[in-house]
Amino acid sequence: MNNPTEACGTLRRADGLLTADVDGELLMMSVEQGRYFNLNSVGSRIWELLAAPVAVDELVDALTAEYDVAPDEARQEVERFLGALRERGLLVTDNASAA
């Protein structure tokens, strides 16, 4: 399995997803897959941060600033969550090109 943090570049949401907030949880529907997904409040926050291309380090920094979590624990959970998004086709990596 590819680790989202191994790739250079930024992460962003995949196209073709419909979302709705229901009682603080995010429901997502993949039009292509015909499947829906449910995210808790922390997953919803990560998804919100993925609205614009973002690096894993930026996600970890944002979550450690907003939640009572150690950076190492936040990174581990973020990597696990991003891996799950990638497996489901919900996450895209935009590789940085050398300038």
PDB file of N, CA and C in Angstrom:
ATOM      1  N   MET A   1       0.844  -1.182   0.000  1.00  0.00           N
ATOM      2  CA  MET A   1       0.000   0.000   0.000  1.00  0.00           C
ATOM      3  C   MET A   1       0.884   1.237   0.000  1.00  0.00           C
ATOM      4  N   ASN A   2       0.533   2.245  -0.773  1.00  0.00           N
ATOM      5  CA  ASN A   2       1.287   3.484  -0.797  1.00  0.00           C
ATOM      6  C   ASN A   2       0.947   4.325   0.411  1.00  0.00           C
ATOM      7  N   ASN A   3       1.981   4.835   1.052  1.00  0.00           N
ATOM      8  CA  ASN A   3       1.796   5.728   2.180  1.00  0.00           C
ATOM      9  C   ASN A   3       1.652   7.136   1.631  1.00  0.00           C
ATOM     10  N   PRO A   4       0.575   7.863   1.987  1.00  0.00           N
ATOM     11  CA  PRO A   4       0.369   9.196   1.436  1.00  0.00           C
ATOM     12  C   PRO A   4       1.501  10.153   1.755  1.00  0.00           C
ATOM     13  N   THR A   5       2.247   9.907   2.822  1.00  0.00           N
ATOM     14  CA  THR A   5       3.317  10.829   3.178  1.00  0.00           C
ATOM     15  C   THR A   5       4.599  10.534   2.431  1.00  0.00           C
ATOM     16  N   GLU A   6       4.676   9.406   1.723  1.00  0.00           N
ATOM     17  CA  GLU A   6       5.885   9.070   0.983  1.00  0.00           C
ATOM     18  C   GLU A   6       5.998   9.891  -0.296  1.00  0.00           C
ATOM     19  N   ALA A   7       4.881  10.267  -0.867  1.00  0.00           N
ATOM     20  CA  ALA A   7       4.894  11.018  -2.120  1.00  0.00           C
ATOM     21  C   ALA A   7       5.193  12.483  -1.845  1.00  0.00           C
ATOM     22  N   CYS A   8       6.027  13.070  -2.698  1.00  0.00           N
ATOM     23  CA  CYS A   8       6.274  14.502  -2.593  1.00  0.00           C
ATOM     24  C   CYS A   8       5.079  15.204  -3.212  1.00  0.00           C
ATOM     25  N   GLY A   9       4.715  16.311  -2.660  1.00  0.00           N
ATOM     26  CA  GLY A   9       3.606  17.057  -3.225  1.00  0.00           C
ATOM     27  C   GLY A   9       2.520  17.295  -2.211  1.00  0.00           C
ATOM     28  N   THR A  10       1.372  17.626  -2.738  1.00  0.00           N
ATOM     29  CA  THR A  10       0.248  17.962  -1.881  1.00  0.00           C
ATOM     30  C   THR A  10      -0.905  17.003  -2.107  1.00  0.00           C
ATOM     31  N   LEU A  11      -1.786  16.992  -1.141  1.00  0.00           N
ATOM     32  CA  LEU A  11      -2.963  16.134  -1.182  1.00  0.00           C
ATOM     33  C   LEU A  11      -4.194  16.992  -1.391  1.00  0.00           C
ATOM     34  N   ARG A  12      -5.175  16.418  -2.064  1.00  0.00           N
ATOM     35  CA  ARG A  12      -6.446  17.125  -2.248  1.00  0.00           C
ATOM     36  C   ARG A  12      -7.556  16.100  -2.405  1.00  0.00           C
ATOM     37  N   ARG A  13      -8.768  16.607  -2.310  1.00  0.00           N
ATOM     38  CA  ARG A  13      -9.945  15.760  -2.492  1.00  0.00           C
ATOM     39  C   ARG A  13     -10.038  15.289  -3.940  1.00  0.00           C
ATOM     40  N   ALA A  14     -10.536  14.093  -4.122  1.00  0.00           N
ATOM     41  CA  ALA A  14     -10.828  13.609  -5.468  1.00  0.00           C
ATOM     42  C   ALA A  14     -12.068  14.334  -5.988  1.00  0.00           C
ATOM     43  N   ASP A  15     -12.204  14.395  -7.290  1.00  0.00           N
ATOM     44  CA  ASP A  15     -13.371  15.022  -7.911  1.00  0.00           C
ATOM     45  C   ASP A  15     -14.566  14.072  -7.863  1.00  0.00           C
ATOM     46  N   GLY A  16     -15.753  14.615  -8.056  1.00  0.00           N
ATOM     47  CA  GLY A  16     -16.953  13.797  -8.193  1.00  0.00           C
ATOM     48  C   GLY A  16     -17.568  13.340  -6.888  1.00  0.00           C
ATOM     49  N   LEU A  17     -17.383  14.117  -5.816  1.00  0.00           N
ATOM     50  CA  LEU A  17     -17.951  13.750  -4.520  1.00  0.00           C
ATOM     51  C   LEU A  17     -18.992  14.770  -4.093  1.00  0.00           C
ATOM     52  N   LEU A  18     -20.107  14.287  -3.611  1.00  0.00           N
ATOM     53  CA  LEU A  18     -21.141  15.138  -3.036  1.00  0.00           C
ATOM     54  C   LEU A  18     -21.031  15.022  -1.525  1.00  0.00           C
ATOM     55  N   THR A  19     -21.201  16.130  -0.807  1.00  0.00           N
ATOM     56  CA  THR A  19     -21.084  16.101   0.650  1.00  0.00           C
ATOM     57  C   THR A  19     -22.247  16.826   1.306  1.00  0.00           C
ATOM     58  N   ALA A  20     -22.530  16.424   2.542  1.00  0.00           N
ATOM     59  CA  ALA A  20     -23.549  17.089   3.353  1.00  0.00           C
ATOM     60  C   ALA A  20     -23.175  16.924   4.816  1.00  0.00           C
ATOM     61  N   ASP A  21     -23.353  17.983   5.600  1.00  0.00           N
ATOM     62  CA  ASP A  21     -23.108  17.939   7.038  1.00  0.00           C
ATOM     63  C   ASP A  21     -24.405  17.537   7.726  1.00  0.00           C
ATOM     64  N   VAL A  22     -24.340  16.481   8.530  1.00  0.00           N
ATOM     65  CA  VAL A  22     -25.509  16.004   9.259  1.00  0.00           C
ATOM     66  C   VAL A  22     -25.120  15.850  10.726  1.00  0.00           C
ATOM     67  N   ASP A  23     -25.610  16.745  11.560  1.00  0.00           N
ATOM     68  CA  ASP A  23     -25.340  16.700  12.998  1.00  0.00           C
ATOM     69  C   ASP A  23     -23.854  16.613  13.322  1.00  0.00           C
ATOM     70  N   GLY A  24     -23.031  17.418  12.652  1.00  0.00           N
ATOM     71  CA  GLY A  24     -21.603  17.462  12.940  1.00  0.00           C
ATOM     72  C   GLY A  24     -20.784  16.365  12.296  1.00  0.00           C
ATOM     73  N   GLU A  25     -21.420  15.499  11.541  1.00  0.00           N
ATOM     74  CA  GLU A  25     -20.700  14.466  10.804  1.00  0.00           C
ATOM     75  C   GLU A  25     -20.877  14.728   9.317  1.00  0.00           C
ATOM     76  N   LEU A  26     -19.859  14.385   8.559  1.00  0.00           N
ATOM     77  CA  LEU A  26     -19.898  14.625   7.127  1.00  0.00           C
ATOM     78  C   LEU A  26     -20.276  13.347   6.399  1.00  0.00           C
ATOM     79  N   LEU A  27     -21.300  13.437   5.567  1.00  0.00           N
ATOM     80  CA  LEU A  27     -21.673  12.333   4.691  1.00  0.00           C
ATOM     81  C   LEU A  27     -21.175  12.667   3.298  1.00  0.00           C
ATOM     82  N   MET A  28     -20.516  11.706   2.674  1.00  0.00           N
ATOM     83  CA  MET A  28     -19.992  11.902   1.326  1.00  0.00           C
ATOM     84  C   MET A  28     -20.532  10.811   0.423  1.00  0.00           C
ATOM     85  N   MET A  29     -20.832  11.194  -0.810  1.00  0.00           N
ATOM     86  CA  MET A  29     -21.302  10.239  -1.809  1.00  0.00           C
ATOM     87  C   MET A  29     -20.363  10.315  -2.994  1.00  0.00           C
ATOM     88  N   SER A  30     -19.789   9.176  -3.350  1.00  0.00           N
ATOM     89  CA  SER A  30     -18.965   9.090  -4.547  1.00  0.00           C
ATOM     90  C   SER A  30     -19.889   8.779  -5.716  1.00  0.00           C
ATOM     91  N   VAL A  31     -20.020   9.734  -6.622  1.00  0.00           N
ATOM     92  CA  VAL A  31     -20.889   9.561  -7.779  1.00  0.00           C
ATOM     93  C   VAL A  31     -20.370   8.419  -8.648  1.00  0.00           C
ATOM     94  N   GLU A  32     -19.053   8.380  -8.869  1.00  0.00           N
ATOM     95  CA  GLU A  32     -18.448   7.329  -9.695  1.00  0.00           C
ATOM     96  C   GLU A  32     -18.675   5.940  -9.123  1.00  0.00           C
ATOM     97  N   GLN A  33     -18.477   5.798  -7.811  1.00  0.00           N
ATOM     98  CA  GLN A  33     -18.558   4.489  -7.173  1.00  0.00           C
ATOM     99  C   GLN A  33     -19.973   4.117  -6.747  1.00  0.00           C
ATOM    100  N   GLY A  34     -20.842   5.123  -6.624  1.00  0.00           N
ATOM    101  CA  GLY A  34     -22.185   4.855  -6.129  1.00  0.00           C
ATOM    102  C   GLY A  34     -22.176   4.425  -4.671  1.00  0.00           C
ATOM    103  N   ARG A  35     -21.193   4.929  -3.908  1.00  0.00           N
ATOM    104  CA  ARG A  35     -21.062   4.565  -2.493  1.00  0.00           C
ATOM    105  C   ARG A  35     -21.062   5.824  -1.645  1.00  0.00           C
ATOM    106  N   TYR A  36     -21.452   5.647  -0.374  1.00  0.00           N
ATOM    107  CA  TYR A  36     -21.382   6.786   0.531  1.00  0.00           C
ATOM    108  C   TYR A  36     -20.449   6.468   1.683  1.00  0.00           C
ATOM    109  N   PHE A  37     -19.934   7.539   2.296  1.00  0.00           N
ATOM    110  CA  PHE A  37     -18.980   7.439   3.387  1.00  0.00           C
ATOM    111  C   PHE A  37     -19.388   8.427   4.469  1.00  0.00           C
ATOM    112  N   ASN A  38     -19.082   8.098   5.708  1.00  0.00           N
ATOM    113  CA  ASN A  38     -19.432   8.918   6.859  1.00  0.00           C
ATOM    114  C   ASN A  38     -18.159   9.261   7.615  1.00  0.00           C
ATOM    115  N   LEU A  39     -17.940  10.551   7.912  1.00  0.00           N
ATOM    116  CA  LEU A  39     -16.761  10.988   8.649  1.00  0.00           C
ATOM    117  C   LEU A  39     -17.172  11.612   9.971  1.00  0.00           C
ATOM    118  N   ASN A  40     -16.438  11.286  11.041  1.00  0.00           N
ATOM    119  CA  ASN A  40     -16.689  11.918  12.336  1.00  0.00           C
ATOM    120  C   ASN A  40     -16.158  13.349  12.316  1.00  0.00           C
ATOM    121  N   SER A  41     -16.203  14.031  13.449  1.00  0.00           N
ATOM    122  CA  SER A  41     -15.834  15.447  13.476  1.00  0.00           C
ATOM    123  C   SER A  41     -14.370  15.684  13.104  1.00  0.00           C
ATOM    124  N   VAL A  42     -13.457  14.833  13.557  1.00  0.00           N
ATOM    125  CA  VAL A  42     -12.042  15.016  13.210  1.00  0.00           C
ATOM    126  C   VAL A  42     -11.817  14.696  11.733  1.00  0.00           C
ATOM    127  N   GLY A  43     -12.409  13.619  11.251  1.00  0.00           N
ATOM    128  CA  GLY A  43     -12.319  13.294   9.830  1.00  0.00           C
ATOM    129  C   GLY A  43     -12.910  14.407   8.978  1.00  0.00           C
ATOM    130  N   SER A  44     -14.008  14.986   9.453  1.00  0.00           N
ATOM    131  CA  SER A  44     -14.634  16.102   8.739  1.00  0.00           C
ATOM    132  C   SER A  44     -13.702  17.307   8.684  1.00  0.00           C
ATOM    133  N   ARG A  45     -12.980  17.549   9.781  1.00  0.00           N
ATOM    134  CA  ARG A  45     -12.041  18.676   9.814  1.00  0.00           C
ATOM    135  C   ARG A  45     -10.893  18.452   8.825  1.00  0.00           C
ATOM    136  N   ILE A  46     -10.372  17.224   8.790  1.00  0.00           N
ATOM    137  CA  ILE A  46      -9.314  16.914   7.827  1.00  0.00           C
ATOM    138  C   ILE A  46      -9.842  17.114   6.407  1.00  0.00           C
ATOM    139  N   TRP A  47     -11.050  16.641   6.153  1.00  0.00           N
ATOM    140  CA  TRP A  47     -11.659  16.796   4.828  1.00  0.00           C
ATOM    141  C   TRP A  47     -11.793  18.277   4.476  1.00  0.00           C
ATOM    142  N   GLU A  48     -12.185  19.080   5.453  1.00  0.00           N
ATOM    143  CA  GLU A  48     -12.300  20.523   5.253  1.00  0.00           C
ATOM    144  C   GLU A  48     -10.939  21.112   4.860  1.00  0.00           C
ATOM    145  N   LEU A  49      -9.881  20.672   5.547  1.00  0.00           N
ATOM    146  CA  LEU A  49      -8.537  21.162   5.245  1.00  0.00           C
ATOM    147  C   LEU A  49      -8.060  20.717   3.860  1.00  0.00           C
ATOM    148  N   LEU A  50      -8.612  19.625   3.354  1.00  0.00           N
ATOM    149  CA  LEU A  50      -8.254  19.123   2.027  1.00  0.00           C
ATOM    150  C   LEU A  50      -8.983  19.860   0.900  1.00  0.00           C
ATOM    151  N   ALA A  51      -9.761  20.890   1.221  1.00  0.00           N
ATOM    152  CA  ALA A  51     -10.486  21.653   0.200  1.00  0.00           C
ATOM    153  C   ALA A  51      -9.510  22.306  -0.781  1.00  0.00           C
ATOM    154  N   ALA A  52      -8.359  22.699  -0.275  1.00  0.00           N
ATOM    155  CA  ALA A  52      -7.281  23.221  -1.117  1.00  0.00           C
ATOM    156  C   ALA A  52      -6.103  22.266  -0.967  1.00  0.00           C
ATOM    157  N   PRO A  53      -5.272  22.148  -1.985  1.00  0.00           N
ATOM    158  CA  PRO A  53      -4.120  21.252  -1.861  1.00  0.00           C
ATOM    159  C   PRO A  53      -3.307  21.573  -0.607  1.00  0.00           C
ATOM    160  N   VAL A  54      -2.938  20.530   0.120  1.00  0.00           N
ATOM    161  CA  VAL A  54      -2.262  20.701   1.406  1.00  0.00           C
ATOM    162  C   VAL A  54      -1.254  19.570   1.600  1.00  0.00           C
ATOM    163  N   ALA A  55      -0.163  19.865   2.280  1.00  0.00           N
ATOM    164  CA  ALA A  55       0.841  18.853   2.604  1.00  0.00           C
ATOM    165  C   ALA A  55       0.464  18.169   3.913  1.00  0.00           C
ATOM    166  N   VAL A  56       0.950  16.959   4.095  1.00  0.00           N
ATOM    167  CA  VAL A  56       0.663  16.208   5.320  1.00  0.00           C
ATOM    168  C   VAL A  56       1.129  16.988   6.545  1.00  0.00           C
ATOM    169  N   ASP A  57       2.305  17.597   6.473  1.00  0.00           N
ATOM    170  CA  ASP A  57       2.813  18.361   7.615  1.00  0.00           C
ATOM    171  C   ASP A  57       1.855  19.481   8.008  1.00  0.00           C
ATOM    172  N   GLU A  58       1.237  20.110   7.017  1.00  0.00           N
ATOM    173  CA  GLU A  58       0.277  21.179   7.304  1.00  0.00           C
ATOM    174  C   GLU A  58      -0.965  20.631   7.999  1.00  0.00           C
ATOM    175  N   LEU A  59      -1.419  19.458   7.589  1.00  0.00           N
ATOM    176  CA  LEU A  59      -2.560  18.825   8.252  1.00  0.00           C
ATOM    177  C   LEU A  59      -2.232  18.528   9.710  1.00  0.00           C
ATOM    178  N   VAL A  60      -1.061  17.943   9.939  1.00  0.00           N
ATOM    179  CA  VAL A  60      -0.643  17.595  11.300  1.00  0.00           C
ATOM    180  C   VAL A  60      -0.530  18.857  12.151  1.00  0.00           C
ATOM    181  N   ASP A  61       0.081  19.903  11.618  1.00  0.00           N
ATOM    182  CA  ASP A  61       0.215  21.161  12.355  1.00  0.00           C
ATOM    183  C   ASP A  61      -1.143  21.736  12.731  1.00  0.00           C
ATOM    184  N   ALA A  62      -2.074  21.724  11.793  1.00  0.00           N
ATOM    185  CA  ALA A  62      -3.413  22.265  12.057  1.00  0.00           C
ATOM    186  C   ALA A  62      -4.121  21.469  13.144  1.00  0.00           C
ATOM    187  N   LEU A  63      -4.030  20.153  13.078  1.00  0.00           N
ATOM    188  CA  LEU A  63      -4.733  19.320  14.056  1.00  0.00           C
ATOM    189  C   LEU A  63      -4.119  19.412  15.441  1.00  0.00           C
ATOM    190  N   THR A  64      -2.793  19.507  15.527  1.00  0.00           N
ATOM    191  CA  THR A  64      -2.175  19.637  16.851  1.00  0.00           C
ATOM    192  C   THR A  64      -2.486  20.997  17.462  1.00  0.00           C
ATOM    193  N   ALA A  65      -2.705  22.011  16.626  1.00  0.00           N
ATOM    194  CA  ALA A  65      -3.084  23.332  17.130  1.00  0.00           C
ATOM    195  C   ALA A  65      -4.536  23.361  17.599  1.00  0.00           C
ATOM    196  N   GLU A  66      -5.397  22.568  16.968  1.00  0.00           N
ATOM    197  CA  GLU A  66      -6.827  22.606  17.263  1.00  0.00           C
ATOM    198  C   GLU A  66      -7.279  21.581  18.294  1.00  0.00           C
ATOM    199  N   TYR A  67      -6.554  20.470  18.401  1.00  0.00           N
ATOM    200  CA  TYR A  67      -6.963  19.384  19.289  1.00  0.00           C
ATOM    201  C   TYR A  67      -5.848  19.088  20.285  1.00  0.00           C
ATOM    202  N   ASP A  68      -6.207  18.489  21.391  1.00  0.00           N
ATOM    203  CA  ASP A  68      -5.241  18.108  22.420  1.00  0.00           C
ATOM    204  C   ASP A  68      -4.610  16.777  22.031  1.00  0.00           C
ATOM    205  N   VAL A  69      -3.640  16.839  21.122  1.00  0.00           N
ATOM    206  CA  VAL A  69      -2.999  15.630  20.611  1.00  0.00           C
ATOM    207  C   VAL A  69      -1.522  15.929  20.345  1.00  0.00           C
ATOM    208  N   ALA A  70      -0.674  14.964  20.664  1.00  0.00           N
ATOM    209  CA  ALA A  70       0.761  15.101  20.416  1.00  0.00           C
ATOM    210  C   ALA A  70       1.037  14.996  18.918  1.00  0.00           C
ATOM    211  N   PRO A  71       2.056  15.685  18.433  1.00  0.00           N
ATOM    212  CA  PRO A  71       2.367  15.647  17.000  1.00  0.00           C
ATOM    213  C   PRO A  71       2.578  14.237  16.448  1.00  0.00           C
ATOM    214  N   ASP A  72       3.283  13.378  17.163  1.00  0.00           N
ATOM    215  CA  ASP A  72       3.518  12.011  16.674  1.00  0.00           C
ATOM    216  C   ASP A  72       2.219  11.230  16.549  1.00  0.00           C
ATOM    217  N   GLU A  73       1.346  11.376  17.535  1.00  0.00           N
ATOM    218  CA  GLU A  73       0.053  10.688  17.497  1.00  0.00           C
ATOM    219  C   GLU A  73      -0.810  11.247  16.363  1.00  0.00           C
ATOM    220  N   ALA A  74      -0.793  12.573  16.216  1.00  0.00           N
ATOM    221  CA  ALA A  74      -1.569  13.201  15.143  1.00  0.00           C
ATOM    222  C   ALA A  74      -1.086  12.706  13.782  1.00  0.00           C
ATOM    223  N   ARG A  75       0.229  12.648  13.585  1.00  0.00           N
ATOM    224  CA  ARG A  75       0.772  12.191  12.301  1.00  0.00           C
ATOM    225  C   ARG A  75       0.348  10.753  12.013  1.00  0.00           C
ATOM    226  N   GLN A  76       0.438   9.896  13.016  1.00  0.00           N
ATOM    227  CA  GLN A  76       0.058   8.492  12.833  1.00  0.00           C
ATOM    228  C   GLN A  76      -1.411   8.377  12.428  1.00  0.00           C
ATOM    229  N   GLU A  77      -2.280   9.111  13.114  1.00  0.00           N
ATOM    230  CA  GLU A  77      -3.712   9.054  12.810  1.00  0.00           C
ATOM    231  C   GLU A  77      -4.027   9.681  11.456  1.00  0.00           C
ATOM    232  N   VAL A  78      -3.360  10.785  11.140  1.00  0.00           N
ATOM    233  CA  VAL A  78      -3.572  11.437   9.844  1.00  0.00           C
ATOM    234  C   VAL A  78      -3.146  10.501   8.718  1.00  0.00           C
ATOM    235  N   GLU A  79      -1.983   9.859   8.860  1.00  0.00           N
ATOM    236  CA  GLU A  79      -1.513   8.937   7.826  1.00  0.00           C
ATOM    237  C   GLU A  79      -2.471   7.764   7.647  1.00  0.00           C
ATOM    238  N   ARG A  80      -2.986   7.248   8.749  1.00  0.00           N
ATOM    239  CA  ARG A  80      -3.942   6.138   8.673  1.00  0.00           C
ATOM    240  C   ARG A  80      -5.213   6.586   7.951  1.00  0.00           C
ATOM    241  N   PHE A  81      -5.724   7.750   8.325  1.00  0.00           N
ATOM    242  CA  PHE A  81      -6.941   8.283   7.720  1.00  0.00           C
ATOM    243  C   PHE A  81      -6.743   8.561   6.228  1.00  0.00           C
ATOM    244  N   LEU A  82      -5.616   9.186   5.881  1.00  0.00           N
ATOM    245  CA  LEU A  82      -5.339   9.479   4.473  1.00  0.00           C
ATOM    246  C   LEU A  82      -5.192   8.199   3.666  1.00  0.00           C
ATOM    247  N   GLY A  83      -4.600   7.183   4.259  1.00  0.00           N
ATOM    248  CA  GLY A  83      -4.491   5.889   3.584  1.00  0.00           C
ATOM    249  C   GLY A  83      -5.858   5.304   3.285  1.00  0.00           C
ATOM    250  N   ALA A  84      -6.786   5.432   4.242  1.00  0.00           N
ATOM    251  CA  ALA A  84      -8.149   4.936   4.038  1.00  0.00           C
ATOM    252  C   ALA A  84      -8.848   5.727   2.931  1.00  0.00           C
ATOM    253  N   LEU A  85      -8.653   7.046   2.911  1.00  0.00           N
ATOM    254  CA  LEU A  85      -9.237   7.863   1.840  1.00  0.00           C
ATOM    255  C   LEU A  85      -8.683   7.456   0.487  1.00  0.00           C
ATOM    256  N   ARG A  86      -7.372   7.243   0.438  1.00  0.00           N
ATOM    257  CA  ARG A  86      -6.736   6.857  -0.830  1.00  0.00           C
ATOM    258  C   ARG A  86      -7.264   5.508  -1.310  1.00  0.00           C
ATOM    259  N   GLU A  87      -7.368   4.534  -0.416  1.00  0.00           N
ATOM    260  CA  GLU A  87      -7.873   3.205  -0.786  1.00  0.00           C
ATOM    261  C   GLU A  87      -9.269   3.276  -1.379  1.00  0.00           C
ATOM    262  N   ARG A  88     -10.059   4.239  -0.934  1.00  0.00           N
ATOM    263  CA  ARG A  88     -11.439   4.383  -1.402  1.00  0.00           C
ATOM    264  C   ARG A  88     -11.552   5.323  -2.603  1.00  0.00           C
ATOM    265  N   GLY A  89     -10.420   5.814  -3.084  1.00  0.00           N
ATOM    266  CA  GLY A  89     -10.431   6.694  -4.252  1.00  0.00           C
ATOM    267  C   GLY A  89     -10.908   8.099  -3.959  1.00  0.00           C
ATOM    268  N   LEU A  90     -10.789   8.537  -2.697  1.00  0.00           N
ATOM    269  CA  LEU A  90     -11.290   9.845  -2.301  1.00  0.00           C
ATOM    270  C   LEU A  90     -10.189  10.896  -2.182  1.00  0.00           C
ATOM    271  N   LEU A  91      -8.943  10.482  -2.363  1.00  0.00           N
ATOM    272  CA  LEU A  91      -7.790  11.356  -2.156  1.00  0.00           C
ATOM    273  C   LEU A  91      -6.885  11.308  -3.378  1.00  0.00           C
ATOM    274  N   VAL A  92      -6.382  12.474  -3.773  1.00  0.00           N
ATOM    275  CA  VAL A  92      -5.483  12.585  -4.916  1.00  0.00           C
ATOM    276  C   VAL A  92      -4.194  13.242  -4.441  1.00  0.00           C
ATOM    277  N   THR A  93      -3.058  12.742  -4.916  1.00  0.00           N
ATOM    278  CA  THR A  93      -1.764  13.363  -4.637  1.00  0.00           C
ATOM    279  C   THR A  93      -1.313  14.112  -5.876  1.00  0.00           C
ATOM    280  N   ASP A  94      -1.032  15.393  -5.691  1.00  0.00           N
ATOM    281  CA  ASP A  94      -0.475  16.211  -6.771  1.00  0.00           C
ATOM    282  C   ASP A  94       1.020  16.294  -6.525  1.00  0.00           C
ATOM    283  N   ASN A  95       1.802  15.584  -7.311  1.00  0.00           N
ATOM    284  CA  ASN A  95       3.254  15.583  -7.122  1.00  0.00           C
ATOM    285  C   ASN A  95       3.845  16.921  -7.506  1.00  0.00           C
ATOM    286  N   ALA A  96       4.754  17.398  -6.659  1.00  0.00           N
ATOM    287  CA  ALA A  96       5.429  18.667  -6.925  1.00  0.00           C
ATOM    288  C   ALA A  96       6.474  18.457  -8.007  1.00  0.00           C
ATOM    289  N   SER A  97       6.534  19.375  -8.924  1.00  0.00           N
ATOM    290  CA  SER A  97       7.563  19.280  -9.958  1.00  0.00           C
ATOM    291  C   SER A  97       8.735  20.170  -9.565  1.00  0.00           C
ATOM    292  N   ALA A  98       9.907  19.726  -9.884  1.00  0.00           N
ATOM    293  CA  ALA A  98      11.100  20.510  -9.549  1.00  0.00           C
ATOM    294  C   ALA A  98      11.115  21.782 -10.384  1.00  0.00           C
ATOM    295  N   ALA A  99      11.370  22.895  -9.716  1.00  0.00           N
ATOM    296  CA  ALA A  99      11.361  24.179 -10.431  1.00  0.00           C
ATOM    297  C   ALA A  99      12.755  24.593 -10.805  1.00  0.00           C
TER     298      ALA A  99
END
